[in-house]
Amino acid sequence: MRKRILAIALATTMAFSTAVVAVPSYKNAAVAQAAEEETGAQTFDTFWSGHCLGDEITETEKTVNFKAITDNDPTATGNYNTPVFVIYYGDENKVNGEGYDEVAVIRSDLWSWSAGGDITNPEGYAGTNELTFATENAPADDNAWAAWLAANKKGVDVSYTTSVKDGVVTIKVTNNGITSTTTFKFDETKGKKLYLSVSGEKCTIAKYPKALITTPCDDPFEKSNDNTNTTTKKKSMSVKKVTAKAGTKVVKGTVSVAKAKVKVTVGKAKAKTAKVSGKNFTLKVSSALKKNTKITVKVTKSGYKTVTKTVKVK
């Protein structure tokens, strides 16, 4: 009888041990899967023409790594043709959204400004937020800066790290080895969340959290499907002009390349294909345009990066 009881107890213990061992393996698999966040890409044409949604800055230190590439065209010659980081309080995570209260704008090329001035005026820059700005590994001369920009035109690694500790916000931005660190006092009296939105000028970001992308485009870092497995390099194009006047029934404009495919979205209506002649496009609409209606122009062409421009009816 005692042997039978011992056998039952042993079997129960073994079954329980097996179950316990299996649990961590299941949990680890779930964590690994969750860590594989979907990513996307977004192109920024002219300065302030587009922004990603805001990534909230909290007490939990967080690092976001992504890729960036400067447009390969003759007009992209400035070190500022690289990612830009907008820091702001807000009632929503959108630049110029509800309750938007800007703290600072930080450029990849070790430059920054606030409402009180830029970093050449530390006292003005600091303002009421007690802003500070420090740099690491700054290029030593014009030749070094030129090499840095040339690397950006081939594609570079970019990252930002954010945290709030003891009431002080720290934002560290790195682009191809050069780093800036911005600090300021967190203002709890505003009663708003603090965000970082990525923007830029004549550049594209990729491998960035898809949930924060506002105007998706093709990823310039995706591999081609041929046997060489080389990176697909696409040319850049831009929307030069968009004309949409209130009371008229036409949207027209000009793009930088000929024979591209142009789709125009008026307000909340579905996108329609515009008539293209050379570099010019025209879309006739059924109803007269109303002032301040949002117009979105999306241009695509084989071998070129997709570009989008948004304007309002004047």
PDB file of C-alpha atoms in Angstrom:
ATOM      1  CA  MET A   1       0.000   0.000   0.000  1.00  0.00           C
ATOM      2  CA  ARG A   2       2.815   2.397   0.915  1.00  0.00           C
ATOM      3  CA  LYS A   3       4.587   1.647  -2.396  1.00  0.00           C
ATOM      4  CA  ARG A   4       1.384   2.479  -4.287  1.00  0.00           C
ATOM      5  CA  ILE A   5       1.011   5.844  -2.490  1.00  0.00           C
ATOM      6  CA  LEU A   6       4.642   6.710  -3.165  1.00  0.00           C
ATOM      7  CA  ALA A   7       4.246   5.851  -6.846  1.00  0.00           C
ATOM      8  CA  ILE A   8       1.189   8.081  -7.163  1.00  0.00           C
ATOM      9  CA  ALA A   9       2.963  10.967  -5.416  1.00  0.00           C
ATOM     10  CA  LEU A  10       6.036  10.579  -7.630  1.00  0.00           C
ATOM     11  CA  ALA A  11       3.943  10.576 -10.794  1.00  0.00           C
ATOM     12  CA  THR A  12       2.069  13.690  -9.652  1.00  0.00           C
ATOM     13  CA  THR A  13       5.338  15.500  -8.847  1.00  0.00           C
ATOM     14  CA  MET A  14       6.820  14.640 -12.255  1.00  0.00           C
ATOM     15  CA  ALA A  15       3.709  15.832 -14.071  1.00  0.00           C
ATOM     16  CA  PHE A  16       3.721  19.125 -12.159  1.00  0.00           C
ATOM     17  CA  SER A  17       7.465  19.648 -12.798  1.00  0.00           C
ATOM     18  CA  THR A  18       6.985  19.060 -16.515  1.00  0.00           C
ATOM     19  CA  ALA A  19       4.185  21.632 -16.624  1.00  0.00           C
ATOM     20  CA  VAL A  20       6.264  24.220 -14.779  1.00  0.00           C
ATOM     21  CA  VAL A  21       9.245  23.799 -17.124  1.00  0.00           C
ATOM     22  CA  ALA A  22       7.043  24.265 -20.185  1.00  0.00           C
ATOM     23  CA  VAL A  23       5.682  27.659 -19.105  1.00  0.00           C
ATOM     24  CA  PRO A  24       8.880  29.782 -19.412  1.00  0.00           C
ATOM     25  CA  SER A  25       9.483  28.456 -22.919  1.00  0.00           C
ATOM     26  CA  TYR A  26       6.000  29.552 -24.007  1.00  0.00           C
ATOM     27  CA  LYS A  27       6.387  32.994 -22.428  1.00  0.00           C
ATOM     28  CA  ASN A  28       9.797  33.593 -24.011  1.00  0.00           C
ATOM     29  CA  ALA A  29       8.370  32.829 -27.454  1.00  0.00           C
ATOM     30  CA  ALA A  30       5.595  35.362 -26.921  1.00  0.00           C
ATOM     31  CA  VAL A  31       8.067  38.040 -25.826  1.00  0.00           C
ATOM     32  CA  ALA A  32      10.301  37.451 -28.859  1.00  0.00           C
ATOM     33  CA  GLN A  33       7.338  37.715 -31.196  1.00  0.00           C
ATOM     34  CA  ALA A  34       6.129  40.941 -29.577  1.00  0.00           C
ATOM     35  CA  ALA A  35       9.586  42.450 -29.955  1.00  0.00           C
ATOM     36  CA  GLU A  36       9.381  42.148 -33.748  1.00  0.00           C
ATOM     37  CA  GLU A  37       7.629  45.499 -34.291  1.00  0.00           C
ATOM     38  CA  GLU A  38       6.339  46.362 -37.748  1.00  0.00           C
ATOM     39  CA  THR A  39       8.254  49.167 -39.404  1.00  0.00           C
ATOM     40  CA  GLY A  40       7.630  51.595 -42.234  1.00  0.00           C
ATOM     41  CA  ALA A  41       9.164  54.438 -44.218  1.00  0.00           C
ATOM     42  CA  GLN A  42       8.291  58.092 -44.807  1.00  0.00           C
ATOM     43  CA  THR A  43       9.706  60.785 -47.087  1.00  0.00           C
ATOM     44  CA  PHE A  44      10.012  64.444 -46.103  1.00  0.00           C
ATOM     45  CA  ASP A  45      10.167  66.864 -49.024  1.00  0.00           C
ATOM     46  CA  THR A  46      10.373  70.479 -47.910  1.00  0.00           C
ATOM     47  CA  PHE A  47      10.944  71.614 -44.324  1.00  0.00           C
ATOM     48  CA  TRP A  48       7.936  71.084 -42.023  1.00  0.00           C
ATOM     49  CA  SER A  49       5.944  69.517 -44.894  1.00  0.00           C
ATOM     50  CA  GLY A  50       5.357  66.352 -42.887  1.00  0.00           C
ATOM     51  CA  HIS A  51       5.853  64.764 -39.482  1.00  0.00           C
ATOM     52  CA  CYS A  52       5.551  61.342 -37.939  1.00  0.00           C
ATOM     53  CA  LEU A  53       3.171  60.918 -35.023  1.00  0.00           C
ATOM     54  CA  GLY A  54       4.634  61.708 -31.633  1.00  0.00           C
ATOM     55  CA  ASP A  55       6.457  59.054 -29.632  1.00  0.00           C
ATOM     56  CA  GLU A  56       5.677  59.684 -25.960  1.00  0.00           C
ATOM     57  CA  ILE A  57       8.605  60.507 -23.670  1.00  0.00           C
ATOM     58  CA  THR A  58       8.216  58.914 -20.229  1.00  0.00           C
ATOM     59  CA  GLU A  59      10.246  57.894 -17.177  1.00  0.00           C
ATOM     60  CA  THR A  60      11.037  54.614 -18.918  1.00  0.00           C
ATOM     61  CA  GLU A  61      14.237  55.032 -20.928  1.00  0.00           C
ATOM     62  CA  LYS A  62      13.642  54.063 -24.542  1.00  0.00           C
ATOM     63  CA  THR A  63      15.878  53.858 -27.620  1.00  0.00           C
ATOM     64  CA  VAL A  64      14.483  53.815 -31.162  1.00  0.00           C
ATOM     65  CA  ASN A  65      16.836  52.794 -33.975  1.00  0.00           C
ATOM     66  CA  PHE A  66      16.027  53.431 -37.629  1.00  0.00           C
ATOM     67  CA  LYS A  67      17.554  54.224 -41.018  1.00  0.00           C
ATOM     68  CA  ALA A  68      17.743  57.486 -42.963  1.00  0.00           C
ATOM     69  CA  ILE A  69      18.849  58.499 -46.437  1.00  0.00           C
ATOM     70  CA  THR A  70      19.201  61.995 -47.912  1.00  0.00           C
ATOM     71  CA  ASP A  71      17.713  62.628 -51.369  1.00  0.00           C
ATOM     72  CA  ASN A  72      20.137  62.019 -54.197  1.00  0.00           C
ATOM     73  CA  ASP A  73      19.515  65.254 -56.083  1.00  0.00           C
ATOM     74  CA  PRO A  74      21.586  68.418 -56.713  1.00  0.00           C
ATOM     75  CA  THR A  75      19.452  70.573 -54.396  1.00  0.00           C
ATOM     76  CA  ALA A  76      20.061  68.417 -51.294  1.00  0.00           C
ATOM     77  CA  THR A  77      23.371  70.029 -50.344  1.00  0.00           C
ATOM     78  CA  GLY A  78      22.782  71.116 -46.744  1.00  0.00           C
ATOM     79  CA  ASN A  79      23.668  69.213 -43.592  1.00  0.00           C
ATOM     80  CA  TYR A  80      20.075  69.976 -42.555  1.00  0.00           C
ATOM     81  CA  ASN A  81      18.788  67.684 -45.333  1.00  0.00           C
ATOM     82  CA  THR A  82      18.605  64.966 -42.703  1.00  0.00           C
ATOM     83  CA  PRO A  83      16.129  63.898 -39.971  1.00  0.00           C
ATOM     84  CA  VAL A  84      14.759  66.508 -37.568  1.00  0.00           C
ATOM     85  CA  PHE A  85      13.262  65.846 -34.128  1.00  0.00           C
ATOM     86  CA  VAL A  86      10.436  67.999 -32.759  1.00  0.00           C
ATOM     87  CA  ILE A  87       9.900  67.990 -28.983  1.00  0.00           C
ATOM     88  CA  TYR A  88       6.550  69.202 -27.666  1.00  0.00           C
ATOM     89  CA  TYR A  89       3.805  68.902 -25.093  1.00  0.00           C
ATOM     90  CA  GLY A  90       0.362  68.175 -26.469  1.00  0.00           C
ATOM     91  CA  ASP A  91      -3.155  66.912 -25.915  1.00  0.00           C
ATOM     92  CA  GLU A  92      -2.526  64.605 -28.886  1.00  0.00           C
ATOM     93  CA  ASN A  93       0.612  63.196 -30.485  1.00  0.00           C
ATOM     94  CA  LYS A  94       0.606  65.431 -33.551  1.00  0.00           C
ATOM     95  CA  VAL A  95       2.768  68.409 -34.443  1.00  0.00           C
ATOM     96  CA  ASN A  96       0.456  71.447 -34.533  1.00  0.00           C
ATOM     97  CA  GLY A  97      -2.314  69.290 -33.048  1.00  0.00           C
ATOM     98  CA  GLU A  98      -4.590  70.041 -30.093  1.00  0.00           C
ATOM     99  CA  GLY A  99      -2.720  71.710 -27.231  1.00  0.00           C
ATOM    100  CA  TYR A 100       0.566  71.802 -29.198  1.00  0.00           C
ATOM    101  CA  ASP A 101       3.272  73.444 -27.075  1.00  0.00           C
ATOM    102  CA  GLU A 102       6.729  73.241 -28.669  1.00  0.00           C
ATOM    103  CA  VAL A 103       9.829  72.897 -26.501  1.00  0.00           C
ATOM    104  CA  ALA A 104      12.605  72.566 -29.081  1.00  0.00           C
ATOM    105  CA  VAL A 105      13.550  71.421 -32.573  1.00  0.00           C
ATOM    106  CA  ILE A 106      16.678  69.256 -32.820  1.00  0.00           C
ATOM    107  CA  ARG A 107      18.476  68.647 -36.118  1.00  0.00           C
ATOM    108  CA  SER A 108      20.739  65.722 -36.941  1.00  0.00           C
ATOM    109  CA  ASP A 109      23.598  68.100 -37.774  1.00  0.00           C
ATOM    110  CA  LEU A 110      24.083  69.146 -34.131  1.00  0.00           C
ATOM    111  CA  TRP A 111      21.834  72.182 -34.284  1.00  0.00           C
ATOM    112  CA  SER A 112      18.774  73.158 -32.264  1.00  0.00           C
ATOM    113  CA  TRP A 113      16.447  76.031 -31.441  1.00  0.00           C
ATOM    114  CA  SER A 114      13.632  76.896 -29.076  1.00  0.00           C
ATOM    115  CA  ALA A 115      11.143  79.744 -28.767  1.00  0.00           C
ATOM    116  CA  GLY A 116      13.858  81.788 -27.045  1.00  0.00           C
ATOM    117  CA  GLY A 117      16.517  81.400 -29.740  1.00  0.00           C
ATOM    118  CA  ASP A 118      19.045  78.940 -31.126  1.00  0.00           C
ATOM    119  CA  ILE A 119      22.072  77.331 -29.481  1.00  0.00           C
ATOM    120  CA  THR A 120      24.334  80.297 -30.328  1.00  0.00           C
ATOM    121  CA  ASN A 121      22.424  82.118 -27.577  1.00  0.00           C
ATOM    122  CA  PRO A 122      22.472  79.656 -24.639  1.00  0.00           C
ATOM    123  CA  GLU A 123      20.520  81.948 -22.318  1.00  0.00           C
ATOM    124  CA  GLY A 124      17.758  82.561 -24.839  1.00  0.00           C
ATOM    125  CA  TYR A 125      17.738  78.919 -25.865  1.00  0.00           C
ATOM    126  CA  ALA A 126      17.341  77.796 -22.245  1.00  0.00           C
ATOM    127  CA  GLY A 127      14.228  79.923 -21.783  1.00  0.00           C
ATOM    128  CA  THR A 128      11.801  78.874 -19.042  1.00  0.00           C
ATOM    129  CA  ASN A 129      12.447  75.175 -19.723  1.00  0.00           C
ATOM    130  CA  GLU A 130      16.117  75.329 -18.624  1.00  0.00           C
ATOM    131  CA  LEU A 131      17.183  73.795 -21.933  1.00  0.00           C
ATOM    132  CA  THR A 132      20.772  72.644 -22.430  1.00  0.00           C
ATOM    133  CA  PHE A 133      22.427  71.282 -25.583  1.00  0.00           C
ATOM    134  CA  ALA A 134      25.696  69.328 -25.785  1.00  0.00           C
ATOM    135  CA  THR A 135      27.433  67.528 -28.669  1.00  0.00           C
ATOM    136  CA  GLU A 136      29.818  64.606 -29.178  1.00  0.00           C
ATOM    137  CA  ASN A 137      32.061  63.704 -32.129  1.00  0.00           C
ATOM    138  CA  ALA A 138      31.274  66.869 -34.096  1.00  0.00           C
ATOM    139  CA  PRO A 139      32.987  66.910 -37.527  1.00  0.00           C
ATOM    140  CA  ALA A 140      36.167  68.962 -37.272  1.00  0.00           C
ATOM    141  CA  ASP A 141      35.919  70.953 -40.523  1.00  0.00           C
ATOM    142  CA  ASP A 142      33.981  71.436 -43.778  1.00  0.00           C
ATOM    143  CA  ASN A 143      35.571  68.354 -45.335  1.00  0.00           C
ATOM    144  CA  ALA A 144      34.461  66.218 -42.404  1.00  0.00           C
ATOM    145  CA  TRP A 145      30.927  67.609 -42.633  1.00  0.00           C
ATOM    146  CA  ALA A 146      30.905  66.910 -46.378  1.00  0.00           C
ATOM    147  CA  ALA A 147      31.888  63.286 -45.689  1.00  0.00           C
ATOM    148  CA  TRP A 148      29.115  63.038 -43.097  1.00  0.00           C
ATOM    149  CA  LEU A 149      26.501  64.322 -45.573  1.00  0.00           C
ATOM    150  CA  ALA A 150      27.846  62.010 -48.288  1.00  0.00           C
ATOM    151  CA  ALA A 151      27.320  59.074 -45.923  1.00  0.00           C
ATOM    152  CA  ASN A 152      23.746  60.244 -45.315  1.00  0.00           C
ATOM    153  CA  LYS A 153      23.148  60.171 -49.078  1.00  0.00           C
ATOM    154  CA  LYS A 154      24.133  56.507 -49.079  1.00  0.00           C
ATOM    155  CA  GLY A 155      22.047  55.679 -46.015  1.00  0.00           C
ATOM    156  CA  VAL A 156      22.945  55.754 -42.319  1.00  0.00           C
ATOM    157  CA  ASP A 157      21.872  54.488 -38.920  1.00  0.00           C
ATOM    158  CA  VAL A 158      19.999  56.969 -36.736  1.00  0.00           C
ATOM    159  CA  SER A 159      18.701  56.652 -33.185  1.00  0.00           C
ATOM    160  CA  TYR A 160      17.135  58.592 -30.361  1.00  0.00           C
ATOM    161  CA  THR A 161      17.013  57.761 -26.670  1.00  0.00           C
ATOM    162  CA  THR A 162      14.533  59.470 -24.348  1.00  0.00           C
ATOM    163  CA  SER A 163      13.869  59.434 -20.611  1.00  0.00           C
ATOM    164  CA  VAL A 164      12.598  61.484 -17.680  1.00  0.00           C
ATOM    165  CA  LYS A 165      14.497  61.148 -14.408  1.00  0.00           C
ATOM    166  CA  ASP A 166      14.101  63.290 -11.279  1.00  0.00           C
ATOM    167  CA  GLY A 167      12.046  65.752 -13.289  1.00  0.00           C
ATOM    168  CA  VAL A 168      14.691  66.196 -16.009  1.00  0.00           C
ATOM    169  CA  VAL A 169      14.060  65.157 -19.621  1.00  0.00           C
ATOM    170  CA  THR A 170      17.024  63.796 -21.586  1.00  0.00           C
ATOM    171  CA  ILE A 171      16.986  63.300 -25.360  1.00  0.00           C
ATOM    172  CA  LYS A 172      20.010  61.812 -27.081  1.00  0.00           C
ATOM    173  CA  VAL A 173      20.114  61.857 -30.901  1.00  0.00           C
ATOM    174  CA  THR A 174      22.759  60.065 -32.975  1.00  0.00           C
ATOM    175  CA  ASN A 175      23.225  60.186 -36.757  1.00  0.00           C
ATOM    176  CA  ASN A 176      26.147  58.307 -38.287  1.00  0.00           C
ATOM    177  CA  GLY A 177      28.349  58.669 -35.224  1.00  0.00           C
ATOM    178  CA  ILE A 178      27.681  62.273 -34.230  1.00  0.00           C
ATOM    179  CA  THR A 179      25.521  62.849 -31.161  1.00  0.00           C
ATOM    180  CA  SER A 180      23.610  65.633 -29.451  1.00  0.00           C
ATOM    181  CA  THR A 181      22.159  65.502 -25.942  1.00  0.00           C
ATOM    182  CA  THR A 182      19.325  67.845 -24.994  1.00  0.00           C
ATOM    183  CA  THR A 183      18.046  68.238 -21.443  1.00  0.00           C
ATOM    184  CA  PHE A 184      15.296  70.324 -19.883  1.00  0.00           C
ATOM    185  CA  LYS A 185      13.015  70.455 -16.874  1.00  0.00           C
ATOM    186  CA  PHE A 186       9.747  68.526 -17.255  1.00  0.00           C
ATOM    187  CA  ASP A 187       6.806  70.874 -16.668  1.00  0.00           C
ATOM    188  CA  GLU A 188       4.082  68.962 -14.832  1.00  0.00           C
ATOM    189  CA  THR A 189       1.925  72.087 -14.551  1.00  0.00           C
ATOM    190  CA  LYS A 190       1.093  71.863 -18.253  1.00  0.00           C
ATOM    191  CA  GLY A 191      -0.920  68.713 -17.576  1.00  0.00           C
ATOM    192  CA  LYS A 192       0.028  67.308 -20.978  1.00  0.00           C
ATOM    193  CA  LYS A 193       2.052  64.420 -22.322  1.00  0.00           C
ATOM    194  CA  LEU A 194       5.482  65.030 -23.834  1.00  0.00           C
ATOM    195  CA  TYR A 195       6.264  63.792 -27.345  1.00  0.00           C
ATOM    196  CA  LEU A 196       9.024  63.463 -29.936  1.00  0.00           C
ATOM    197  CA  SER A 197       8.027  63.577 -33.620  1.00  0.00           C
ATOM    198  CA  VAL A 198      10.460  62.833 -36.445  1.00  0.00           C
ATOM    199  CA  SER A 199      10.469  65.145 -39.473  1.00  0.00           C
ATOM    200  CA  GLY A 200      13.105  66.241 -41.972  1.00  0.00           C
ATOM    201  CA  GLU A 201      13.902  67.911 -45.268  1.00  0.00           C
ATOM    202  CA  LYS A 202      14.784  66.177 -48.544  1.00  0.00           C
ATOM    203  CA  CYS A 203      15.284  62.838 -46.819  1.00  0.00           C
ATOM    204  CA  THR A 204      13.553  59.533 -46.110  1.00  0.00           C
ATOM    205  CA  ILE A 205      13.436  57.531 -42.897  1.00  0.00           C
ATOM    206  CA  ALA A 206      12.891  53.770 -42.860  1.00  0.00           C
ATOM    207  CA  LYS A 207      12.758  50.820 -40.436  1.00  0.00           C
ATOM    208  CA  TYR A 208      10.803  53.213 -38.196  1.00  0.00           C
ATOM    209  CA  PRO A 209       7.810  52.072 -36.068  1.00  0.00           C
ATOM    210  CA  LYS A 210       4.943  51.714 -38.537  1.00  0.00           C
ATOM    211  CA  ALA A 211       2.375  52.916 -36.000  1.00  0.00           C
ATOM    212  CA  LEU A 212       4.034  56.369 -36.023  1.00  0.00           C
ATOM    213  CA  ILE A 213       4.270  56.734 -39.823  1.00  0.00           C
ATOM    214  CA  THR A 214       1.727  59.229 -41.223  1.00  0.00           C
ATOM    215  CA  THR A 215       2.469  59.112 -44.966  1.00  0.00           C
ATOM    216  CA  PRO A 216       3.951  55.719 -45.921  1.00  0.00           C
ATOM    217  CA  CYS A 217       6.328  55.332 -48.845  1.00  0.00           C
ATOM    218  CA  ASP A 218       8.522  52.593 -50.305  1.00  0.00           C
ATOM    219  CA  ASP A 219      11.429  51.550 -48.117  1.00  0.00           C
ATOM    220  CA  PRO A 220      14.649  52.557 -49.936  1.00  0.00           C
ATOM    221  CA  PHE A 221      16.591  50.029 -47.866  1.00  0.00           C
ATOM    222  CA  GLU A 222      14.574  46.979 -48.953  1.00  0.00           C
ATOM    223  CA  LYS A 223      16.596  44.384 -50.829  1.00  0.00           C
ATOM    224  CA  SER A 224      15.823  43.648 -54.478  1.00  0.00           C
ATOM    225  CA  ASN A 225      14.669  40.188 -55.485  1.00  0.00           C
ATOM    226  CA  ASP A 226      17.410  39.569 -58.040  1.00  0.00           C
ATOM    227  CA  ASN A 227      20.392  37.285 -57.542  1.00  0.00           C
ATOM    228  CA  THR A 228      22.745  40.150 -56.707  1.00  0.00           C
ATOM    229  CA  ASN A 229      20.732  40.957 -53.568  1.00  0.00           C
ATOM    230  CA  THR A 230      21.881  44.569 -53.667  1.00  0.00           C
ATOM    231  CA  THR A 231      20.064  47.532 -52.136  1.00  0.00           C
ATOM    232  CA  THR A 232      17.483  49.152 -54.406  1.00  0.00           C
ATOM    233  CA  LYS A 233      18.472  52.748 -55.073  1.00  0.00           C
ATOM    234  CA  LYS A 234      15.657  54.989 -56.254  1.00  0.00           C
ATOM    235  CA  LYS A 235      15.901  58.516 -57.583  1.00  0.00           C
ATOM    236  CA  SER A 236      14.161  61.395 -55.872  1.00  0.00           C
ATOM    237  CA  MET A 237      11.409  63.573 -57.262  1.00  0.00           C
ATOM    238  CA  SER A 238       9.239  66.314 -55.819  1.00  0.00           C
ATOM    239  CA  VAL A 239       5.946  68.121 -56.195  1.00  0.00           C
ATOM    240  CA  LYS A 240       7.003  71.584 -57.337  1.00  0.00           C
ATOM    241  CA  LYS A 241       3.633  73.332 -57.242  1.00  0.00           C
ATOM    242  CA  VAL A 242      -0.018  72.673 -56.429  1.00  0.00           C
ATOM    243  CA  THR A 243      -2.800  75.150 -57.291  1.00  0.00           C
ATOM    244  CA  ALA A 244      -6.269  74.727 -55.794  1.00  0.00           C
ATOM    245  CA  LYS A 245      -8.449  77.847 -55.603  1.00  0.00           C
ATOM    246  CA  ALA A 246     -11.774  78.110 -53.809  1.00  0.00           C
ATOM    247  CA  GLY A 247     -14.765  78.292 -56.145  1.00  0.00           C
ATOM    248  CA  THR A 248     -13.001  76.474 -58.990  1.00  0.00           C
ATOM    249  CA  LYS A 249     -13.364  72.855 -60.046  1.00  0.00           C
ATOM    250  CA  VAL A 250      -9.788  72.038 -60.872  1.00  0.00           C
ATOM    251  CA  VAL A 251      -6.588  71.050 -59.038  1.00  0.00           C
ATOM    252  CA  LYS A 252      -3.402  71.448 -61.021  1.00  0.00           C
ATOM    253  CA  GLY A 253       0.298  71.436 -60.431  1.00  0.00           C
ATOM    254  CA  THR A 254       3.796  70.511 -61.507  1.00  0.00           C
ATOM    255  CA  VAL A 255       6.172  67.696 -60.531  1.00  0.00           C
ATOM    256  CA  SER A 256       9.915  67.483 -61.066  1.00  0.00           C
ATOM    257  CA  VAL A 257       9.801  64.547 -63.504  1.00  0.00           C
ATOM    258  CA  ALA A 258       7.746  63.876 -66.629  1.00  0.00           C
ATOM    259  CA  LYS A 259       5.152  61.138 -67.146  1.00  0.00           C
ATOM    260  CA  ALA A 260       4.720  60.289 -63.483  1.00  0.00           C
ATOM    261  CA  LYS A 261       1.469  58.873 -62.089  1.00  0.00           C
ATOM    262  CA  VAL A 262      -0.362  61.457 -59.996  1.00  0.00           C
ATOM    263  CA  LYS A 263      -3.261  60.769 -57.646  1.00  0.00           C
ATOM    264  CA  VAL A 264      -5.138  63.588 -55.941  1.00  0.00           C
ATOM    265  CA  THR A 265      -7.307  63.338 -52.832  1.00  0.00           C
ATOM    266  CA  VAL A 266      -9.759  66.173 -52.143  1.00  0.00           C
ATOM    267  CA  GLY A 267     -10.948  66.277 -48.544  1.00  0.00           C
ATOM    268  CA  LYS A 268     -12.334  62.912 -47.471  1.00  0.00           C
ATOM    269  CA  ALA A 269     -13.135  61.772 -51.017  1.00  0.00           C
ATOM    270  CA  LYS A 270     -11.354  58.841 -52.638  1.00  0.00           C
ATOM    271  CA  ALA A 271      -8.115  59.512 -54.469  1.00  0.00           C
ATOM    272  CA  LYS A 272      -8.498  60.129 -58.207  1.00  0.00           C
ATOM    273  CA  THR A 273      -5.920  59.857 -60.977  1.00  0.00           C
ATOM    274  CA  ALA A 274      -4.998  63.209 -62.496  1.00  0.00           C
ATOM    275  CA  LYS A 275      -4.354  63.822 -66.180  1.00  0.00           C
ATOM    276  CA  VAL A 276      -0.616  64.209 -66.771  1.00  0.00           C
ATOM    277  CA  SER A 277       1.052  66.101 -69.600  1.00  0.00           C
ATOM    278  CA  GLY A 278       4.824  66.136 -69.318  1.00  0.00           C
ATOM    279  CA  LYS A 279       5.550  67.418 -65.822  1.00  0.00           C
ATOM    280  CA  ASN A 280       2.135  69.050 -65.370  1.00  0.00           C
ATOM    281  CA  PHE A 281      -0.989  67.437 -63.939  1.00  0.00           C
ATOM    282  CA  THR A 282      -4.659  68.422 -63.857  1.00  0.00           C
ATOM    283  CA  LEU A 283      -7.642  66.992 -62.016  1.00  0.00           C
ATOM    284  CA  LYS A 284     -11.170  68.238 -62.658  1.00  0.00           C
ATOM    285  CA  VAL A 285     -13.633  67.784 -59.798  1.00  0.00           C
ATOM    286  CA  SER A 286     -17.433  67.734 -59.887  1.00  0.00           C
ATOM    287  CA  SER A 287     -18.041  70.316 -57.158  1.00  0.00           C
ATOM    288  CA  ALA A 288     -16.465  73.701 -56.544  1.00  0.00           C
ATOM    289  CA  LEU A 289     -13.542  73.588 -54.141  1.00  0.00           C
ATOM    290  CA  LYS A 290     -14.115  75.008 -50.660  1.00  0.00           C
ATOM    291  CA  LYS A 291     -11.556  77.117 -48.836  1.00  0.00           C
ATOM    292  CA  ASN A 292      -9.197  75.268 -46.457  1.00  0.00           C
ATOM    293  CA  THR A 293     -10.160  71.851 -47.842  1.00  0.00           C
ATOM    294  CA  LYS A 294      -7.182  69.492 -47.564  1.00  0.00           C
ATOM    295  CA  ILE A 295      -5.633  68.453 -50.900  1.00  0.00           C
ATOM    296  CA  THR A 296      -3.168  65.540 -50.975  1.00  0.00           C
ATOM    297  CA  VAL A 297      -1.072  64.852 -54.071  1.00  0.00           C
ATOM    298  CA  LYS A 298       0.701  61.499 -54.342  1.00  0.00           C
ATOM    299  CA  VAL A 299       3.241  60.963 -57.129  1.00  0.00           C
ATOM    300  CA  THR A 300       4.693  57.609 -58.163  1.00  0.00           C
ATOM    301  CA  LYS A 301       6.997  56.494 -60.957  1.00  0.00           C
ATOM    302  CA  SER A 302       9.084  53.394 -61.512  1.00  0.00           C
ATOM    303  CA  GLY A 303      12.643  53.899 -60.315  1.00  0.00           C
ATOM    304  CA  TYR A 304      11.690  56.883 -58.140  1.00  0.00           C
ATOM    305  CA  LYS A 305      10.780  57.292 -54.486  1.00  0.00           C
ATOM    306  CA  THR A 306       7.089  57.960 -53.905  1.00  0.00           C
ATOM    307  CA  VAL A 307       6.442  61.547 -52.871  1.00  0.00           C
ATOM    308  CA  THR A 308       3.390  63.134 -51.242  1.00  0.00           C
ATOM    309  CA  LYS A 309       2.496  66.790 -50.773  1.00  0.00           C
ATOM    310  CA  THR A 310      -0.423  68.238 -48.825  1.00  0.00           C
ATOM    311  CA  VAL A 311      -1.867  71.738 -49.278  1.00  0.00           C
ATOM    312  CA  LYS A 312      -5.111  73.542 -48.484  1.00  0.00           C
ATOM    313  CA  VAL A 313      -7.518  75.202 -50.893  1.00  0.00           C
ATOM    314  CA  LYS A 314      -6.905  78.955 -50.927  1.00  0.00           C
TER     315      LYS A 314
END
